Amino acid sequence: MADTALTAPLRSPLSQVAERLAAVTRTSGGAIRLAELPFLAQVDVRLDAKGAAADAVGLALGLRLPLEPNTVVRAGESNVLWLGPDEWLLIGPPDSERDLESRIREAAGDEPVSVTDVSAQRTTILVTGPRARDLLAHGCALDLHPRAFGSGRCAQTTLGRTQVVLVARDEPRAGFWVLVRSSFSGYLAEWLLDAATEYA
Amino acid sequence: MLLIPCPWCGPRDEAEFHYGGQAHVPYPEDPSALTDEEWARYLFFRDNPKGPFAERWSHAAGCRRWFNAVRDTATNEILTVYPPGEERPATPGPRPLRSVCAGVLPPVESDHETCSPPTAVHAAEPLQDRMGRGGDGAASISDSAAGQPFRHPTRGRIHRDAPLTFTFDGTEYQGLRGDTLASALLANGVIATGTSIRLGRPRGIFSAGVEEPNAVVQIEAPFPEPMLLATTVELYDGLVASSLSGQGRLTGEPDPARYDAVHAHCDLLVVGAGPAGLAAAAAAARSGARVVLADDQPESGGSLLGTAEHLDWVADVTGQLDNAPEVRVLRRTTVFGHYDDNHLLAVERRTNHLGADAPGYVSRERVWRIRARRVVLATGAHERSLAFADNDRPGVMLAASARTYVNRYGVLPGRHAVVLTTNDSAYAAALDLAAAGVDIAAIVDTRPAPGEWAERARQAGIDVMAGHAVTGTKGGARLTAVTVARYGESGGQREFTADLLLVSGGWNPVAHLFSQSGGTLRYHEELGSFVPDTCRQAVEVAGSASGVLDPAEVLAQGAAAGARAVEAEGFSPRQPSLPPVAARPRPTPAMHVYAVPGAPDSPRFVDLQRDVTVDDLARAAGAGLRSVEHTKRYTTAGTANDQGKTSGVLAGGVVADLLGVDVSALGTTTFRPPYTPVSFAALAGRDRGALSDPVRTTALHEWHVAHGALFENVGQWKRPWYYPRDGEDREAAVLRECAAARDGVALMDASTLGKIDVQGPDASVFLDRLYTNMMSTLKVGMIRYGVMCRPDGMVFDDGTVIRLAQNHFLVTTTTGNAAAVLDWMEEWQQTEWPGLKVHCTSVTEQWATVALVGPRSRDVLGALAPQLAVGKDDFPFMAWRETTVAGIGARVCRISFSGELAYEINVSPWEALTLWQSLHEAGSPYGITPYGTETMHVLRAEKGYPIIGQDTDGTVTPQDLGMGWAVSKKKPDFIGRRSYARADTVRPDRKHLVGLLPVDPAVFLPEGTHLVADSELPAPPVPMLGHVTSSYRSAALGRTFALALIKGGRDRIGERLYAPVGDRLVPVTVASPVLYDPEGARRDG
């Protein structure tokens, strides 16, 4: 029994709707693309932005923790999102959460720092295509115009009737990441699919 | 929707925030040193000032930071925000009231060479239709389009090559694309559209727009919709409508159409695409500013469509706007609400006009939620009616509306007309109608000296009767004659044969949105009506909405307002080209007339839609009502779905006359959104059906569905309720599931429990303050049950605390309370104890949790967790272990919510299904049984474990629940502690949680049943002893039982009480809440 479990594939929250999400590319004529980016490493980091740990952690990760609210700093495969004045969300490639956590803890040393693996807490939905912004505007009260929410911006807000973390990716054409609590992801996927109907 | 400036994230919608009450009410340093009165003051008393008030807010849906804000409770403005712990700063006063109808001189230099001075006077031109073809009064109308006898052969913006077939009241007619239902009916000679709601009098099309009080119709096909205005329904092929007597019918059919919403942001929103709005948008376009222009018509032009003036300019500007980047023109879009911080709601009718051809994938209506930095309201004006005798007959029509039918729709609303006016504006209408071939018998003007316009009418061969008024009308289904006499006199009457009576009592600026925005109105002497005055928001009003009626001034004012708005936002406006305005006759002041004397037995209607007459208003005045708000409620004037657009000021004027006061002293009634009716479907948008509220599911949801679970909603979660087998009802399924958990092994998805990761050097101090019991003494590797209370001592939540490391805990919350508990923790940490080094992070979905319950659970777990020593001494109760279960990394906790040997296995949700299936397979030799929330409730109730929120209601202390053991006597303080010394919480007759056993073991007590002392009900009031909070059938006890909150319950154990159920008084015995295994022998298996 244990053997079968070892080989069982991981199941992401939106694995059951992956095909329907993919079909939007075709039905919208390429105007909108939707896809789950499953299993990304996500680590919540809490520390005093003015303390010694901030620089040390940044150094260990090869980046500077963003101090400007609602911005993202990218380094290689990792992105760090500002979530609060003492809180960041580190997003890395799948399976890197343990490595990230230990690097942060080591770098912080004796400084008080809280590191929490939240990789499964939220899943990530990629929303891209020429009409991506219009699609999100159906349910997001934030101004998503590039003047207000351009590359490198992120925000915790609501989309439809659920809370999300929204990330404008580095290039405008790369669209948005929508990070949503896993338990709400089924709802949000249905919401996005319904909103995308318009762009057929 | 307020914008609240989060100190970190900037302005966000108020919906993202959570209100935390008055700021600067610190938790007392030593609550135990306070008297009961001082403590009660801290708990229960808060200020409630009018004006600036310091409050706590949390950016709950954003960065989750708490902050303080000073809000003016009178204006709702947030005056400042600052961090918790800081002194309240001095705040500026609220935004000043600014005048909103500023001058016409734009503060910009023109860079547009071809622009014409807006006030340029050109030679007078003959009135023309838009095609430039002169209005030929002799034009034959007898053989016009396909049996539409009242269709003019050339005029109008309708598409003569696009005939449409429609049905009204069972008769089939032809209309043209570009018609409204009303114009198409008029083209066919149909003016009567129903009967009035109270008196049943025939009523006809009265206007050509949203102000229509009479032509309210029922659409029958393609989809039934009640109470739409024939004057705003665009005609489409296959439309079936019927007349109404004031009230429509809702369909029982589900609406198949889609509805949605869009959030939009702009530097400038211009409402109304008439001359002022177009000029404003043109000035702002190409400045780089983001501009939205919204208008309720299918094409731009506003009043110009009806007057057929400057239509080339309209087309030019519209073309420019359509092609300008960052400019969005919303057609068929009614802005219906203007709220705080320039948040405006609009509804766009996207496919209604396509009828059955509407594509199903496009939303039929769309709500626009627009956040504008600045707003220019160019909403125009509505023509006012007059209250004369029998003024409600079909054929009585507002003068400018008749002009619109002629010029815009190419329809003659009648053949022989009389015009009644108190002002200049009706003359242009009369001249246009005459030019189109309508015989104008007379213009009846109440003014003794109507001036140059009258002269012009006389030159055109129209008889003008100065100083006269209409004193009565005749007719049945349609007007046949009009009686005219000298104004104020009844003698010397003349009768005119007429099928059309045009009325103009002056103009009412459309101030609805402005008023909703918080703006004040003032009386405008020339108009005899109310105009926008001052406002705190960044709003300007332009055009006739501001009371300006002169066309050149309207255009210039609009351009200036648009320029000022974008300039204020840092953009450089351009002077748009404005059309040359022809010289007009010199205006003569209007006469302010509201009620016109007439025959005493003929009703003079003020509100046509509510059948309210001058006599009704007189009765209200006679009853002593002096305010227009009271008169409105007494008579219902202005309360119909037109909300008094044509009747409001008229009613005010009549009341003023009756009371002998000036109309300016009475003011108007309050304008409230929506400006025009909006369908519930549009407001609901996408939030209906399966998307009406988010559904939260666990990683195991599909398994539950596949195995026939029925679900219970817990908060937004779908939790398996029970898993019925073939033919089982709930009772049978739950008894079976309970038996499996007590006798064998069962498993449940417990993933929905809230989980919060608490880390930091001060984590244990923090938890000691939040929980009633001691957490700092918990050993790493162990688990403790904990209770959380509010400062008033009442239970708020309960759960377990797992110590993962010296400075690292994981706490669980009840399913429905997870977010509230995290907010609670954050609030105390951020606002009261910012010095504590501790962080809280939600990890609810980071873990999937499976409860494995029953005497055989150890066998199942042991089989799957070879590295785990599962013996009761190796793995004691309330301990946790890190191990692998079925090859999956797991944290196993020995927790029981049933009294049985039990484990909670926590794994990654990505692997939860594998775990569940492995457990199911490994447990099959023991008959492992999945169970749901109902069984969980029975099992815990048998053990007397309360469910917070079911057995408690915010008035219950831990002691009331019999959990005094969970309240620390050693800790100097924790939240709630001081309240346990209050007189109220030590009363002996507080309600205690106890068990109840019906004397007849088969009798089931419904939850909520009250309990009384005697076997016969005394005369009311009957003293109530308490109520049933939980009630079940128990497989283990072989009977029914209940939990109840009973006054002094623990002292009544063994007593007989009575429960009124229906007509019976059911005898019950009070018992200990722990009814099963009171010794706790089963816990270790």
mmCIF file of N, CA and C in Angstrom, chain B residues 194-234:
data_model
loop_
_atom_site.group_PDB
_atom_site.id
_atom_site.type_symbol
_atom_site.label_atom_id
_atom_site.label_comp_id
_atom_site.label_asym_id
_atom_site.label_seq_id
_atom_site.Cartn_x
_atom_site.Cartn_y
_atom_site.Cartn_z
ATOM 1 N N GLY B 194 -52.642 52.300 -22.287
ATOM 2 C CA GLY B 194 -53.045 51.642 -21.049
ATOM 3 C C GLY B 194 -54.022 52.503 -20.295
ATOM 4 N N THR B 195 -54.363 52.020 -19.124
ATOM 5 C CA THR B 195 -55.274 52.780 -18.278
ATOM 6 C C THR B 195 -54.587 53.038 -16.950
ATOM 7 N N SER B 196 -55.061 54.053 -16.261
ATOM 8 C CA SER B 196 -54.347 54.472 -15.051
ATOM 9 C C SER B 196 -54.650 53.531 -13.892
ATOM 10 N N ILE B 197 -53.748 53.537 -12.911
ATOM 11 C CA ILE B 197 -53.741 52.481 -11.908
ATOM 12 C C ILE B 197 -54.923 52.582 -10.952
ATOM 13 N N ARG B 198 -55.340 53.785 -10.622
ATOM 14 C CA ARG B 198 -56.357 53.919 -9.578
ATOM 15 C C ARG B 198 -57.727 54.225 -10.176
ATOM 16 N N LEU B 199 -57.747 55.103 -11.159
ATOM 17 C CA LEU B 199 -59.018 55.568 -11.694
ATOM 18 C C LEU B 199 -59.397 54.879 -12.999
ATOM 19 N N GLY B 200 -58.475 54.131 -13.591
ATOM 20 C CA GLY B 200 -58.785 53.417 -14.824
ATOM 21 C C GLY B 200 -59.010 54.324 -16.019
ATOM 22 N N ARG B 201 -58.474 55.524 -15.979
ATOM 23 C CA ARG B 201 -58.660 56.442 -17.108
ATOM 24 C C ARG B 201 -57.677 56.114 -18.227
ATOM 25 N N PRO B 202 -58.117 56.267 -19.481
ATOM 26 C CA PRO B 202 -57.198 55.977 -20.590
ATOM 27 C C PRO B 202 -56.003 56.939 -20.554
ATOM 28 N N ARG B 203 -54.842 56.392 -20.842
ATOM 29 C CA ARG B 203 -53.628 57.199 -20.827
ATOM 30 C C ARG B 203 -52.819 56.921 -22.085
ATOM 31 N N GLY B 204 -52.072 57.914 -22.500
ATOM 32 C CA GLY B 204 -51.317 57.764 -23.734
ATOM 33 C C GLY B 204 -49.868 58.179 -23.574
ATOM 34 N N ILE B 205 -49.165 58.034 -24.673
ATOM 35 C CA ILE B 205 -47.737 58.380 -24.676
ATOM 36 C C ILE B 205 -47.603 59.877 -24.389
ATOM 37 N N PHE B 206 -46.824 60.193 -23.378
ATOM 38 C CA PHE B 206 -46.780 61.549 -22.853
ATOM 39 C C PHE B 206 -45.442 62.216 -23.125
ATOM 40 N N SER B 207 -44.404 61.391 -23.312
ATOM 41 C CA SER B 207 -43.057 61.941 -23.472
ATOM 42 C C SER B 207 -42.302 61.069 -24.475
ATOM 43 N N ALA B 208 -41.040 61.360 -24.632
ATOM 44 C CA ALA B 208 -40.219 60.554 -25.545
ATOM 45 C C ALA B 208 -38.988 60.025 -24.831
ATOM 46 N N GLY B 209 -39.061 59.868 -23.497
ATOM 47 C CA GLY B 209 -37.846 59.436 -22.802
ATOM 48 C C GLY B 209 -38.114 58.789 -21.467
ATOM 49 N N VAL B 210 -37.099 58.831 -20.601
ATOM 50 C CA VAL B 210 -37.149 58.130 -19.321
ATOM 51 C C VAL B 210 -38.132 58.760 -18.345
ATOM 52 N N GLU B 211 -38.599 59.980 -18.660
ATOM 53 C CA GLU B 211 -39.496 60.643 -17.726
ATOM 54 C C GLU B 211 -40.942 60.178 -17.881
ATOM 55 N N GLU B 212 -41.174 59.260 -18.815
ATOM 56 C CA GLU B 212 -42.524 58.859 -19.178
ATOM 57 C C GLU B 212 -43.322 58.307 -17.992
ATOM 58 N N PRO B 213 -44.489 58.917 -17.709
ATOM 59 C CA PRO B 213 -45.304 58.375 -16.623
ATOM 60 C C PRO B 213 -46.394 57.406 -17.083
ATOM 61 N N ASN B 214 -46.776 57.458 -18.359
ATOM 62 C CA ASN B 214 -47.972 56.726 -18.805
ATOM 63 C C ASN B 214 -47.674 55.437 -19.544
ATOM 64 N N ALA B 215 -46.771 55.521 -20.520
ATOM 65 C CA ALA B 215 -46.600 54.397 -21.456
ATOM 66 C C ALA B 215 -45.731 53.319 -20.842
ATOM 67 N N VAL B 216 -46.228 52.733 -19.762
ATOM 68 C CA VAL B 216 -45.520 51.653 -19.077
ATOM 69 C C VAL B 216 -46.141 50.350 -19.552
ATOM 70 N N VAL B 217 -45.347 49.522 -20.198
ATOM 71 C CA VAL B 217 -45.913 48.352 -20.879
ATOM 72 C C VAL B 217 -45.273 47.068 -20.371
ATOM 73 N N GLN B 218 -45.938 45.986 -20.703
ATOM 74 C CA GLN B 218 -45.415 44.661 -20.394
ATOM 75 C C GLN B 218 -44.850 44.086 -21.690
ATOM 76 N N ILE B 219 -43.580 43.692 -21.650
ATOM 77 C CA ILE B 219 -43.027 42.972 -22.804
ATOM 78 C C ILE B 219 -43.390 41.501 -22.616
ATOM 79 N N GLU B 220 -43.950 40.889 -23.626
ATOM 80 C CA GLU B 220 -44.367 39.484 -23.527
ATOM 81 C C GLU B 220 -43.363 38.562 -24.206
ATOM 82 N N ALA B 221 -42.790 39.009 -25.302
ATOM 83 C CA ALA B 221 -41.843 38.179 -26.043
ATOM 84 C C ALA B 221 -40.799 39.109 -26.641
ATOM 85 N N PRO B 222 -39.570 38.643 -26.788
ATOM 86 C CA PRO B 222 -39.094 37.271 -26.613
ATOM 87 C C PRO B 222 -38.965 36.813 -25.163
ATOM 88 N N PHE B 223 -38.830 37.709 -24.211
ATOM 89 C CA PHE B 223 -38.795 37.256 -22.817
ATOM 90 C C PHE B 223 -39.658 38.189 -21.990
ATOM 91 N N PRO B 224 -40.546 37.646 -21.160
ATOM 92 C CA PRO B 224 -41.474 38.511 -20.418
ATOM 93 C C PRO B 224 -40.747 39.423 -19.432
ATOM 94 N N GLU B 225 -41.097 40.680 -19.522
ATOM 95 C CA GLU B 225 -40.512 41.658 -18.600
ATOM 96 C C GLU B 225 -41.568 42.706 -18.304
ATOM 97 N N PRO B 226 -41.783 43.018 -17.042
ATOM 98 C CA PRO B 226 -42.850 43.946 -16.698
ATOM 99 C C PRO B 226 -42.391 45.391 -16.636
ATOM 100 N N MET B 227 -43.314 46.283 -16.905
ATOM 101 C CA MET B 227 -43.165 47.702 -16.593
ATOM 102 C C MET B 227 -41.946 48.348 -17.227
ATOM 103 N N LEU B 228 -41.836 48.191 -18.529
ATOM 104 C CA LEU B 228 -40.817 48.941 -19.263
ATOM 105 C C LEU B 228 -41.495 50.124 -19.933
ATOM 106 N N LEU B 229 -40.710 51.147 -20.191
ATOM 107 C CA LEU B 229 -41.264 52.340 -20.812
ATOM 108 C C LEU B 229 -41.257 52.173 -22.327
ATOM 109 N N ALA B 230 -42.423 52.326 -22.939
ATOM 110 C CA ALA B 230 -42.490 52.232 -24.400
ATOM 111 C C ALA B 230 -41.595 53.288 -25.040
ATOM 112 N N THR B 231 -41.358 54.360 -24.313
ATOM 113 C CA THR B 231 -40.553 55.457 -24.857
ATOM 114 C C THR B 231 -39.058 55.161 -24.818
ATOM 115 N N THR B 232 -38.656 54.102 -24.112
ATOM 116 C CA THR B 232 -37.225 53.777 -24.058
ATOM 117 C C THR B 232 -36.930 52.383 -24.601
ATOM 118 N N VAL B 233 -37.985 51.605 -24.908
ATOM 119 C CA VAL B 233 -37.761 50.273 -25.479
ATOM 120 C C VAL B 233 -37.462 50.436 -26.961
ATOM 121 N N GLU B 234 -36.256 50.072 -27.364
ATOM 122 C CA GLU B 234 -35.938 50.134 -28.792
ATOM 123 C C GLU B 234 -36.691 49.025 -29.513
#
